[in-house]
Coordinates of N, CA, C and O in Angstrom, one line a residue:
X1 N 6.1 -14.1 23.2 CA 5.2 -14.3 24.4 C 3.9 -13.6 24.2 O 2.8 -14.2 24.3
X2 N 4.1 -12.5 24.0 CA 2.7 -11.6 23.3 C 1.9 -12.4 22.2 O 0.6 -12.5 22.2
X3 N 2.7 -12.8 21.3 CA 1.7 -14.0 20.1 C 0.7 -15.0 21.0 O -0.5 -15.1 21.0
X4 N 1.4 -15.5 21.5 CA 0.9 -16.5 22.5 C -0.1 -16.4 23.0 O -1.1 -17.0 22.6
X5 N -0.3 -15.4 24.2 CA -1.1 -14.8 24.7 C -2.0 -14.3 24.1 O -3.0 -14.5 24.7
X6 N -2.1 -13.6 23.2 CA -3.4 -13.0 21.9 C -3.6 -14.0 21.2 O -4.7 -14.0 20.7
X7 N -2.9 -15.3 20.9 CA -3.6 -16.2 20.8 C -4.2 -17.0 21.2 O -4.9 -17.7 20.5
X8 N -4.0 -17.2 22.6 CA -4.9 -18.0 23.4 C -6.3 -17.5 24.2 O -7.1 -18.1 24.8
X9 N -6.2 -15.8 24.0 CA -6.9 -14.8 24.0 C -8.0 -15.2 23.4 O -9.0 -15.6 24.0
X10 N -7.7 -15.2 21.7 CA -8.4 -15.5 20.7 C -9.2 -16.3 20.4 O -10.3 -16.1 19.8
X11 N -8.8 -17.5 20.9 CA -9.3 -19.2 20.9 C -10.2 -19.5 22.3 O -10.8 -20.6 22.6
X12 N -10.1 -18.4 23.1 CA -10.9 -18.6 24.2 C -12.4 -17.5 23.8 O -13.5 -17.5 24.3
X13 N -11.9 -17.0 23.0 CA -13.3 -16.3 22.6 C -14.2 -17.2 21.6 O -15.4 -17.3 21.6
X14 N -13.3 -17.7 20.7 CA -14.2 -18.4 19.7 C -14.4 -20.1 20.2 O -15.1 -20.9 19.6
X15 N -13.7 -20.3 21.4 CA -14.4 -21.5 22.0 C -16.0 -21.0 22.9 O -17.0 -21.7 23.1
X16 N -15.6 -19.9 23.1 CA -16.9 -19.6 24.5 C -18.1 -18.6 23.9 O -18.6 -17.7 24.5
X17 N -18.3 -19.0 22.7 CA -19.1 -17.4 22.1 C -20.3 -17.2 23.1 O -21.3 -17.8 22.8
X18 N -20.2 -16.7 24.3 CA -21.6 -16.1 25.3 C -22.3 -15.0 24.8 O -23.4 -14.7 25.2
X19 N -21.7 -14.5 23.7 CA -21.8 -13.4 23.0 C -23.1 -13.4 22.2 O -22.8 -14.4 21.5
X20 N -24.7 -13.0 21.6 CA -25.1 -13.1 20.6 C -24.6 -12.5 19.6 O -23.5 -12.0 19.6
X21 N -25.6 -12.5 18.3 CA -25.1 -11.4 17.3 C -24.9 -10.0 17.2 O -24.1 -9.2 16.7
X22 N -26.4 -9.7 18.3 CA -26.9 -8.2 18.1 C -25.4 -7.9 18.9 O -24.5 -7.2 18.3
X23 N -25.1 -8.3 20.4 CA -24.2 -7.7 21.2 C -22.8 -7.4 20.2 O -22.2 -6.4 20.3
X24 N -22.4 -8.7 19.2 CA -21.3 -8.1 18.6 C -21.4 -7.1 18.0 O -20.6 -6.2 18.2
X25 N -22.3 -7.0 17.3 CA -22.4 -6.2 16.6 C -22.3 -4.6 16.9 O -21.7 -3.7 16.4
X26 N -23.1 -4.7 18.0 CA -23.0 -3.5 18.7 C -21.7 -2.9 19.4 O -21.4 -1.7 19.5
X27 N -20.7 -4.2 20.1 CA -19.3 -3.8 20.4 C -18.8 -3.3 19.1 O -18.6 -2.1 18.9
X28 N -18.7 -4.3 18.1 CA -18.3 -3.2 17.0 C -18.1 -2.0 16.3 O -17.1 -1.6 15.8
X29 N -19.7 -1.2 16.2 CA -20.2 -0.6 15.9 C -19.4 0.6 16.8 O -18.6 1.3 16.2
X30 N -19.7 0.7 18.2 CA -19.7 1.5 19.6 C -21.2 2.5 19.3 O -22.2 2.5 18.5
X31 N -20.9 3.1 20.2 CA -22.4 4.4 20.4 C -22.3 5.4 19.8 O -21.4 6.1 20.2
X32 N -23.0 5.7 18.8 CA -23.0 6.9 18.4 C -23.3 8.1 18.7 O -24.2 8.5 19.4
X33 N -22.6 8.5 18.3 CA -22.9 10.1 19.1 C -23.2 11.5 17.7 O -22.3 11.6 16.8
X34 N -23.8 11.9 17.8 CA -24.3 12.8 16.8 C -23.3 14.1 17.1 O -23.3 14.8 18.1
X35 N -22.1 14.4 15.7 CA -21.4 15.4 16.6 C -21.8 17.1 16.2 O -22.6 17.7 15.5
X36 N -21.0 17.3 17.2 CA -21.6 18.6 17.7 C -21.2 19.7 16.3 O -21.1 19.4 15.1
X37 N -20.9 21.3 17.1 CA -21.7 22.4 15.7 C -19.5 21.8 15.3 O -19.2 21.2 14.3
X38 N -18.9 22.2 16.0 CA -17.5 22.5 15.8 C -17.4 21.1 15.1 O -17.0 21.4 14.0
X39 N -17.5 19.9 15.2 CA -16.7 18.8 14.7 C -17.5 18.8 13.6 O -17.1 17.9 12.9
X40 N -18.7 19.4 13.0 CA -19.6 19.8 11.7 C -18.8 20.6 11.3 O -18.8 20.4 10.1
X41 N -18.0 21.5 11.5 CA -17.5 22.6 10.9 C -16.2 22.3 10.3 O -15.8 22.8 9.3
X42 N -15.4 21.4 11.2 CA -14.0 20.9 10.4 C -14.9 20.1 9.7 O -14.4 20.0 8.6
X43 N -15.8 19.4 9.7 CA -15.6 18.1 8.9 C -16.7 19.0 6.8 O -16.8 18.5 5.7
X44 N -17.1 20.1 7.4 CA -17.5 20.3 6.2 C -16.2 21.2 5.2 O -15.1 21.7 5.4
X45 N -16.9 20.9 3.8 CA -16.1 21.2 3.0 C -15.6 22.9 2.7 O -16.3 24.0 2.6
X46 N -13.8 22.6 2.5 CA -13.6 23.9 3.1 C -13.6 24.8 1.0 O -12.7 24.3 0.3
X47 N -14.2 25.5 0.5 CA -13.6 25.9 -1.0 C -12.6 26.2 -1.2 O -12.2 26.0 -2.4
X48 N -11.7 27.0 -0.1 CA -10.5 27.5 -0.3 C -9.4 26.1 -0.8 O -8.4 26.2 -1.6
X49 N -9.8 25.1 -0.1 CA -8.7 24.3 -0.5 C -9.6 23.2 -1.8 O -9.3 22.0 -2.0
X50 N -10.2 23.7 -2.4 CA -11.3 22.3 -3.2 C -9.8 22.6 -4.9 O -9.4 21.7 -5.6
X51 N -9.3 23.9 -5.0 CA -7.9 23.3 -5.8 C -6.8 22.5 -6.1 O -6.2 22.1 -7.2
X52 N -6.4 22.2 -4.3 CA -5.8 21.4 -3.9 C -6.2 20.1 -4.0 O -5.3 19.2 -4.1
X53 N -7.6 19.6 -4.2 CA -8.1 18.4 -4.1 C -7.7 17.5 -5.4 O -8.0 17.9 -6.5
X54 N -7.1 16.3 -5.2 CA -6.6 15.2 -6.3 C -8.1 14.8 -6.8 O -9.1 14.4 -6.1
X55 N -7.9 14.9 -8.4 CA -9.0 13.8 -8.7 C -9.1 12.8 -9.1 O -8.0 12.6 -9.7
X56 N -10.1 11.7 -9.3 CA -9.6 10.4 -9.9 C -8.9 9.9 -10.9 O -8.1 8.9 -10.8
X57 N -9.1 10.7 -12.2 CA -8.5 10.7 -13.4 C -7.1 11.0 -13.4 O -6.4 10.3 -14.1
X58 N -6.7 12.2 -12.7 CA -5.7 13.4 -12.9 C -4.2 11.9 -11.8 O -3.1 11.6 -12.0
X59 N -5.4 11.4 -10.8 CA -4.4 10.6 -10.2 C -4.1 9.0 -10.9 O -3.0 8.4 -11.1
X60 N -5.2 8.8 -11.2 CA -5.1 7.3 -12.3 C -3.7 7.5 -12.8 O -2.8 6.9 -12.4
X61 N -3.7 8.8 -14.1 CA -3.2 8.9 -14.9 C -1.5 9.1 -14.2 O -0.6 8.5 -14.7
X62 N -1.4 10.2 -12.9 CA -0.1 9.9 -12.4 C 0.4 8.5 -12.1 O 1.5 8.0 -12.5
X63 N -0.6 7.8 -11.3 CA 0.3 6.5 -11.3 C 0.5 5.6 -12.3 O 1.4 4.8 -12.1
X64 N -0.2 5.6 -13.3 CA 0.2 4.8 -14.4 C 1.5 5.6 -15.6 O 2.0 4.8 -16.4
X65 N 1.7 6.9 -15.6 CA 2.9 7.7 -15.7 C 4.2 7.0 -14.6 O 5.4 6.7 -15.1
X66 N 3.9 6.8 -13.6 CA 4.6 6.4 -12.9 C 5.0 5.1 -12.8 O 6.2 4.7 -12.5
X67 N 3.8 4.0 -13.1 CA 4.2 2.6 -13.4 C 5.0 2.5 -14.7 O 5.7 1.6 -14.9
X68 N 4.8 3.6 -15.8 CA 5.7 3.7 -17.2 C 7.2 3.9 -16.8 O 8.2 3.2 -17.2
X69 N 7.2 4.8 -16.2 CA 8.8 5.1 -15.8 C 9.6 3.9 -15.0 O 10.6 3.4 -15.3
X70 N 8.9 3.7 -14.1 CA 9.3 2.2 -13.3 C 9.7 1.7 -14.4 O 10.9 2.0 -14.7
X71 N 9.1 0.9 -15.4 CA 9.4 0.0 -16.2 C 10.5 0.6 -17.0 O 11.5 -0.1 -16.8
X72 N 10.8 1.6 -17.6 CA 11.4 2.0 -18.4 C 13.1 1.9 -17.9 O 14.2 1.5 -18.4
X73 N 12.6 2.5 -16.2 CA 13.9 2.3 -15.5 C 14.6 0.9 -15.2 O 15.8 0.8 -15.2
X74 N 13.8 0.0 -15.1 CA 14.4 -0.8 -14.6 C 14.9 -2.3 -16.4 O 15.8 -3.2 -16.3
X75 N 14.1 -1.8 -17.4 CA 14.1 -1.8 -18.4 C 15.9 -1.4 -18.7 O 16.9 -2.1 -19.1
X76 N 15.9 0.0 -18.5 CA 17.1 0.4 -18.8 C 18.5 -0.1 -17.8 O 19.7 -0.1 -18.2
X77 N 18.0 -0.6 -16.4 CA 19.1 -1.6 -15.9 C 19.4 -2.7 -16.4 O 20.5 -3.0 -16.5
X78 N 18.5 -3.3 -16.8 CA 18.5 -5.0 -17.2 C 19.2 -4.4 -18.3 O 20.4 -4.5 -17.9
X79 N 19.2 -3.8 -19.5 CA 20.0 -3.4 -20.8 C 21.8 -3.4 -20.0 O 22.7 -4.2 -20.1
X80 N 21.5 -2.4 -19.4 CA 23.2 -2.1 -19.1 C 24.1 -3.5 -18.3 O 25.3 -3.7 -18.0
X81 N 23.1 -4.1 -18.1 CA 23.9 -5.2 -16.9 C 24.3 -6.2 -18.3 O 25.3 -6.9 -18.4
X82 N 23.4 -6.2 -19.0 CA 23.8 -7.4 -20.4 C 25.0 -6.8 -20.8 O 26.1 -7.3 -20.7
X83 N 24.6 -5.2 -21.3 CA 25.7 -5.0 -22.1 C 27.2 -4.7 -21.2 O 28.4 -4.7 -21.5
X84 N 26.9 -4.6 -20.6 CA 28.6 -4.7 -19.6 C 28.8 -6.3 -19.8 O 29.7 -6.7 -20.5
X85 N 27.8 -7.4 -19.3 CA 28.2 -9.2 -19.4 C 28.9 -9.0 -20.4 O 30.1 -9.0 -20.2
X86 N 28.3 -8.7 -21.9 CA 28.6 -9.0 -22.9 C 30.1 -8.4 -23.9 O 30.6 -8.8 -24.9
X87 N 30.6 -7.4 -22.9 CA 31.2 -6.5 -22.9 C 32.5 -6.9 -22.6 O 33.4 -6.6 -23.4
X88 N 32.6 -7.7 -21.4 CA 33.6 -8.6 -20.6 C 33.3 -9.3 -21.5 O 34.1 -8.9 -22.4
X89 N 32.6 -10.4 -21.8 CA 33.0 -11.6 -22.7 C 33.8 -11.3 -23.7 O 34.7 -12.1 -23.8
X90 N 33.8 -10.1 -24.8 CA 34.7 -9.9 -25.8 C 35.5 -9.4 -25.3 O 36.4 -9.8 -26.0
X91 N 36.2 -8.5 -24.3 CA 37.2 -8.6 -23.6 C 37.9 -9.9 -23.5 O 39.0 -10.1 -24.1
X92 N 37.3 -11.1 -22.4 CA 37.8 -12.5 -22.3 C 38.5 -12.6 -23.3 O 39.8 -12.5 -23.3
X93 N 37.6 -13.1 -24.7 CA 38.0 -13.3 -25.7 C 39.4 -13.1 -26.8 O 40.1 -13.9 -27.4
X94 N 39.2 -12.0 -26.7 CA 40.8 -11.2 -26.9 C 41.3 -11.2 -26.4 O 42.1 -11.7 -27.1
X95 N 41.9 -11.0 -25.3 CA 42.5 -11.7 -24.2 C 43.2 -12.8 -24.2 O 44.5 -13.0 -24.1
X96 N 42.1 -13.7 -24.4 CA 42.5 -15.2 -24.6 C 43.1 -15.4 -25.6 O 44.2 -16.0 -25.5
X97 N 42.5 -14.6 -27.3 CA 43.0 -14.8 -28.0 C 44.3 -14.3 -28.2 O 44.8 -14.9 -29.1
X98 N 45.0 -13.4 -27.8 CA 45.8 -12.8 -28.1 C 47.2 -13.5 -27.2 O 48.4 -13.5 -27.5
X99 N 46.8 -13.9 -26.3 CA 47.6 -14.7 -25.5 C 48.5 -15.8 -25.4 O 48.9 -16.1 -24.3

């Protein structure tokens, strides 16, 4: 019922644009507010923690370490699921044969 409703929400806006560009833009945007000394002070950079900080390279390189292993692992499933298939088949076989 909520789809519905946000969608007929939706379609009443883009049937009725009363709206110009500037005003969208500006709801989008909202009002700026220049912040104050305290929300400058968390938002500046702290040195104590600049060790902690990941860098581009150091993280590239983990995730593609990490996409190697993925493969390797699932690499090493697909192996073991054959070799069990194949494993049972020569079982069958003897089996059969001996039968």
């Amino acid at each position: 019922m909520a789809f519905l409703l946000n969608n007929t929400a939706l379609s009443k806006l883009r049937l009725n644009p009363q709206k110009t560009d500037e005003s969208l833009m500006l709801s989008r945007r909202g009002i700026h507010i220049e912040p104050g000394a305290r929300e400058k002070a968390l938002l500046a950079a702290d040195p104590s923690l600049k060790r902690f900080k990941s860098h581009k390279q150091s993280v590239r390189t983990l995730k593609r370490v990490g996409d190697v292993l993925t493969i390797v692992v699932v690499a090493g499933c697909c192996y073991e699921i054959y070799v069990r298939a194949v494993m049972r088949e020569e079982a069958r076989k003897q089996a059969e044969g001996s039968a």
